[in-house]
Amino acid sequence: MTYDIVIVGAGGGGMYAALEAIRRNPALKIAVISKVYPTRSHTSAAQGGVNAALANKHKDDTIDLHIFDTIKGSDYLGDQDSITYLCEQAPILIRELENLGAPFSRLEDGSIAQRPFGGASRHRCCYCADKTGHTVLQTLFEQCMRYGIQFFNEYYLLSIEENDGKCQGVIALNLRDSKIHKFEANSVILATGGYAKMYWHKSSNAAGLTGDGGAAALRAGIPLKDMEFVQFHPTGLRKSGLLVTEGARGEGGYLINNKGERFMSKYAPEKMELGPRDLVSRSIEIEIREGLGFESTAGQFIKLDLTHLGAELIMQRLPQIRELCIYFEGVDPILEPIPVRPTAHYSMGGIDVNTSCETNIEGIYAVGEGACVSVHGANRLGGNSLLDILVFGKRAGMEVVERASKSGQPKISDSQVEDQQKYIDGLFGKTHHERYDVIREELGTTLGENAGIYRTKDALTKGVADVYELRERFKKVKVADHSRLFNTNLMQVMELGSMLDLALCVAKGALAREESRGSHSRIDFPTRDDKNWHKHSIFKMTAEGDIAVSDKPVTMGKHELQERTY
Amino acid sequence: MEDRKQITFNVLCFNPEVDEKAYFKSYDVVLEKGITVLRALNYIKDHVDQTLTHRFFCQAGICGSCAIRINGVSKLACTTQVWDELETCKTKDQIIVEPLNNFKVIRDLVVDIDPMIAKLKKYKSWVVPMVKDEDLGKKECDVKPEEFEPINAATDCILCASCYSECTITEADRHYISPLVILRAYRMNMDTRDTAGEERTRLLQEDHGIWDCTHCYRCVEACVKNIPIMEAIQGVRHETFERGMTNTAGARHAKIFLDDVKGGGRLKEATLPLRTLGPIGMIGMIPFALKMGAKGRVPPIFPHKVSTHREVKTLVEQVEKESKKKD
């Protein structure tokens, strides 16, 4: 089938793009393909809120302050032109979404409420209770239904097709019947989500955040950017990786090792459990590595003890956390300590695009966590991820409408489709014996140990070697389920392939970058090195399938480099 | 209870490619306390049977992908503790896992939820904003915090379809609107920024709509977000009266209930179908009435007033007065 616009991914970014495009030109033929139903997308998991300098709460808030906070938060790796656009558009986007039905919490005067958030100098974060992402996603889905957007749900992206540097469309697999479909289009928007699930059990991400869009982009000759920047949170639940907010430690919770010691006394004798995030994460890692963690089939962990706080305080101030622990760990924090460990939860890197969401191939755009504009640089601020998907989702929608009127007939040949069929058939190879779950687990483990919170040359060298080895083994991975109907085994194997390709970028990028900046902390290079490393990392796939790392300059503006202190 | 034990999962499997009908597959696994049903299913898929087919995504109770029936009740696999389910097992340490009801099974635990999405579209489950298209994004609507109170709970809905699966009317009538679609419609109608209330309510009161619910409360019990869905159903019914949409069997039925109770304190059941459906609608009911007669189950045509009918009348009038005050 031929379309004017194909959007891959139906989270906040993809649906905003679809909505913007159809509203600007209702005659356009738009297809949104997604590997899950739209309302399942990971946008729903964002709880906190979305930043916009509406100045409803703090009357002295300005767009300039939002811009500066974001640049500083990015540890000066964000591109200042993109950040400026992000923050300028923010109030418009929030009002538009509100006008369309998003139930933002209100102030008494009837305006949108705003609350404080990490790294923000004013109360700037708009929210819908603690379900902001969920309600934003629902609102966008509702409006897409209203405008009759055509969804292809549970289709898996196989390839991005281009000819002579021009977009021709995508090829995707329908999970329902394993049939391969071509979606020919001059314009494709990749809104495929992040890649932090590669840390597997050490990740708070949804199961599908495997970076399929980034991997397909690499294969199509589109570079990725700043992949080594992955944000970690110190206290994720042991089994699920779900976050236990800093509030639990703020209220007086203890971190305990298997000797019953409050081990933070060794690392931060004064601040104890309330040391900065990166320090706490690193301390927990060291305890576990030194054999002072607890063992379980779900991996090693340490304990966050709230029992001494008493039932009343926990029920009153931490009810959500208590519920989360009961649901997902089967542990009531009133009665016993919570098993926790650091968890990966956001990918700053992604498909390399400019402020107009353009990649290096004409007609192919990328938005959201799967893209890297870059507005988050080396470290994303809370409340800026939802903003990113909204602002650049809309921007991409505007761009493709412009383009739709002035491009020729796209064409995906039968042989291109056959290539994908051959790839799928190859995965069912009879002599294959490697287990996907074992490779996946080993990938998560080596990334967690060698390319995790704290990094060194030796560990990263091992990490890179491990990923190379796992990629070799992946060539013999076994797909045991041979059914054509809803073959989730096949999908999980393909997702593992995506994760392995992007993991190589993460590990190689982290090894190359000999400095500490934002989320990237090198023990052997503990300070920021602007002279040598104030630049974006760029990742390209070679003809042999290897990853080559290069760099490109950061776009600066009126804000000069400064030391980042809070 | 010990912290580690062998548990049997009896999973209703069905692959239409090869199976004539669904059958139970048993998986024995040793698990520890604290594991969710979803993790157990993933463990089985990774280590025991790669063909086991189920949906999951966020694993945090917010995306709604993993709703299935566990020991006969529709719920999210990711927020359900195995140890809790052990307490409701019919056979000790054997947990029964089945796909959601009221949907066509695609494979094993995966069902086709497209009919649910189609109903969301049919009943216009979206806000039609009062802000004109060209003015979108220019300024915020003025909404006081209390204006959102009626919709706060409804906006928790994650479309997991547990209520759809448990709904007894949906089981009898696949075209029935279903609880979550009523909930969504109510959420839109109560939103002060929406302008499509009249049109939406008209759709809601048509056949297969809001009047078919029999208040079994199964949806309310099943809701994984504890949303009071019945309040939404009653709320939309109330709205049909406010909008003067009283010319439906459902509306007439409700009014007759009230009039009867106010009149004699008791329902005049024998004439209820005639008064609800009218003489023509009644024709279809004749075989049913004859069967009732044959079983000696015809209610009296002129039932006696209950002895306390005056008190009943006063009560009803009091309630009417109170609810007018609220409006």
mmCIF file with all atom_site columns, C-alpha atoms in Angstrom, chain B residues 253 269-293:
data_model
loop_
_atom_site.group_PDB
_atom_site.id
_atom_site.type_symbol
_atom_site.label_atom_id
_atom_site.label_alt_id
_atom_site.label_comp_id
_atom_site.label_asym_id
_atom_site.label_entity_id
_atom_site.label_seq_id
_atom_site.pdbx_PDB_ins_code
_atom_site.Cartn_x
_atom_site.Cartn_y
_atom_site.Cartn_z
_atom_site.occupancy
_atom_site.B_iso_or_equiv
_atom_site.pdbx_formal_charge
_atom_site.auth_seq_id
_atom_site.auth_comp_id
_atom_site.auth_asym_id
_atom_site.auth_atom_id
_atom_site.pdbx_PDB_model_num
ATOM 1  C CA . HIS B 1 253 ? -38.911 1.313   32.233 1.00 0.00 ? 253 HIS B CA 1
ATOM 2  C CA . GLU B 1 269 ? -44.801 -6.664  37.052 1.00 0.00 ? 269 GLU B CA 1
ATOM 3  C CA . ALA B 1 270 ? -47.543 -8.156  34.894 1.00 0.00 ? 270 ALA B CA 1
ATOM 4  C CA . THR B 1 271 ? -48.084 -4.924  32.945 1.00 0.00 ? 271 THR B CA 1
ATOM 5  C CA . LEU B 1 272 ? -44.457 -3.796  33.055 1.00 0.00 ? 272 LEU B CA 1
ATOM 6  C CA . PRO B 1 273 ? -43.491 -5.194  29.618 1.00 0.00 ? 273 PRO B CA 1
ATOM 7  C CA . LEU B 1 274 ? -46.578 -3.634  27.961 1.00 0.00 ? 274 LEU B CA 1
ATOM 8  C CA . ARG B 1 275 ? -45.900 -0.240  29.512 1.00 0.00 ? 275 ARG B CA 1
ATOM 9  C CA . THR B 1 276 ? -42.155 -0.414  28.691 1.00 0.00 ? 276 THR B CA 1
ATOM 10 C CA . LEU B 1 277 ? -42.279 -1.798  25.170 1.00 0.00 ? 277 LEU B CA 1
ATOM 11 C CA . GLY B 1 278 ? -45.733 -0.641  23.998 1.00 0.00 ? 278 GLY B CA 1
ATOM 12 C CA . PRO B 1 279 ? -48.342 -2.879  22.299 1.00 0.00 ? 279 PRO B CA 1
ATOM 13 C CA . ILE B 1 280 ? -46.208 -3.616  19.215 1.00 0.00 ? 280 ILE B CA 1
ATOM 14 C CA . GLY B 1 281 ? -43.060 -4.329  21.176 1.00 0.00 ? 281 GLY B CA 1
ATOM 15 C CA . MET B 1 282 ? -45.130 -6.642  23.349 1.00 0.00 ? 282 MET B CA 1
ATOM 16 C CA . ILE B 1 283 ? -45.868 -9.027  20.474 1.00 0.00 ? 283 ILE B CA 1
ATOM 17 C CA . GLY B 1 284 ? -42.367 -10.425 20.652 1.00 0.00 ? 284 GLY B CA 1
ATOM 18 C CA . MET B 1 285 ? -42.847 -11.112 24.345 1.00 0.00 ? 285 MET B CA 1
ATOM 19 C CA . ILE B 1 286 ? -45.931 -13.314 23.892 1.00 0.00 ? 286 ILE B CA 1
ATOM 20 C CA . PRO B 1 287 ? -44.125 -16.698 23.648 1.00 0.00 ? 287 PRO B CA 1
ATOM 21 C CA . PHE B 1 288 ? -42.139 -15.794 26.748 1.00 0.00 ? 288 PHE B CA 1
ATOM 22 C CA . ALA B 1 289 ? -45.355 -14.806 28.593 1.00 0.00 ? 289 ALA B CA 1
ATOM 23 C CA . LEU B 1 290 ? -47.007 -18.093 27.594 1.00 0.00 ? 290 LEU B CA 1
ATOM 24 C CA . LYS B 1 291 ? -44.064 -20.060 28.932 1.00 0.00 ? 291 LYS B CA 1
ATOM 25 C CA . MET B 1 292 ? -44.265 -18.119 32.188 1.00 0.00 ? 292 MET B CA 1
ATOM 26 C CA . GLY B 1 293 ? -47.970 -18.928 32.341 1.00 0.00 ? 293 GLY B CA 1
#
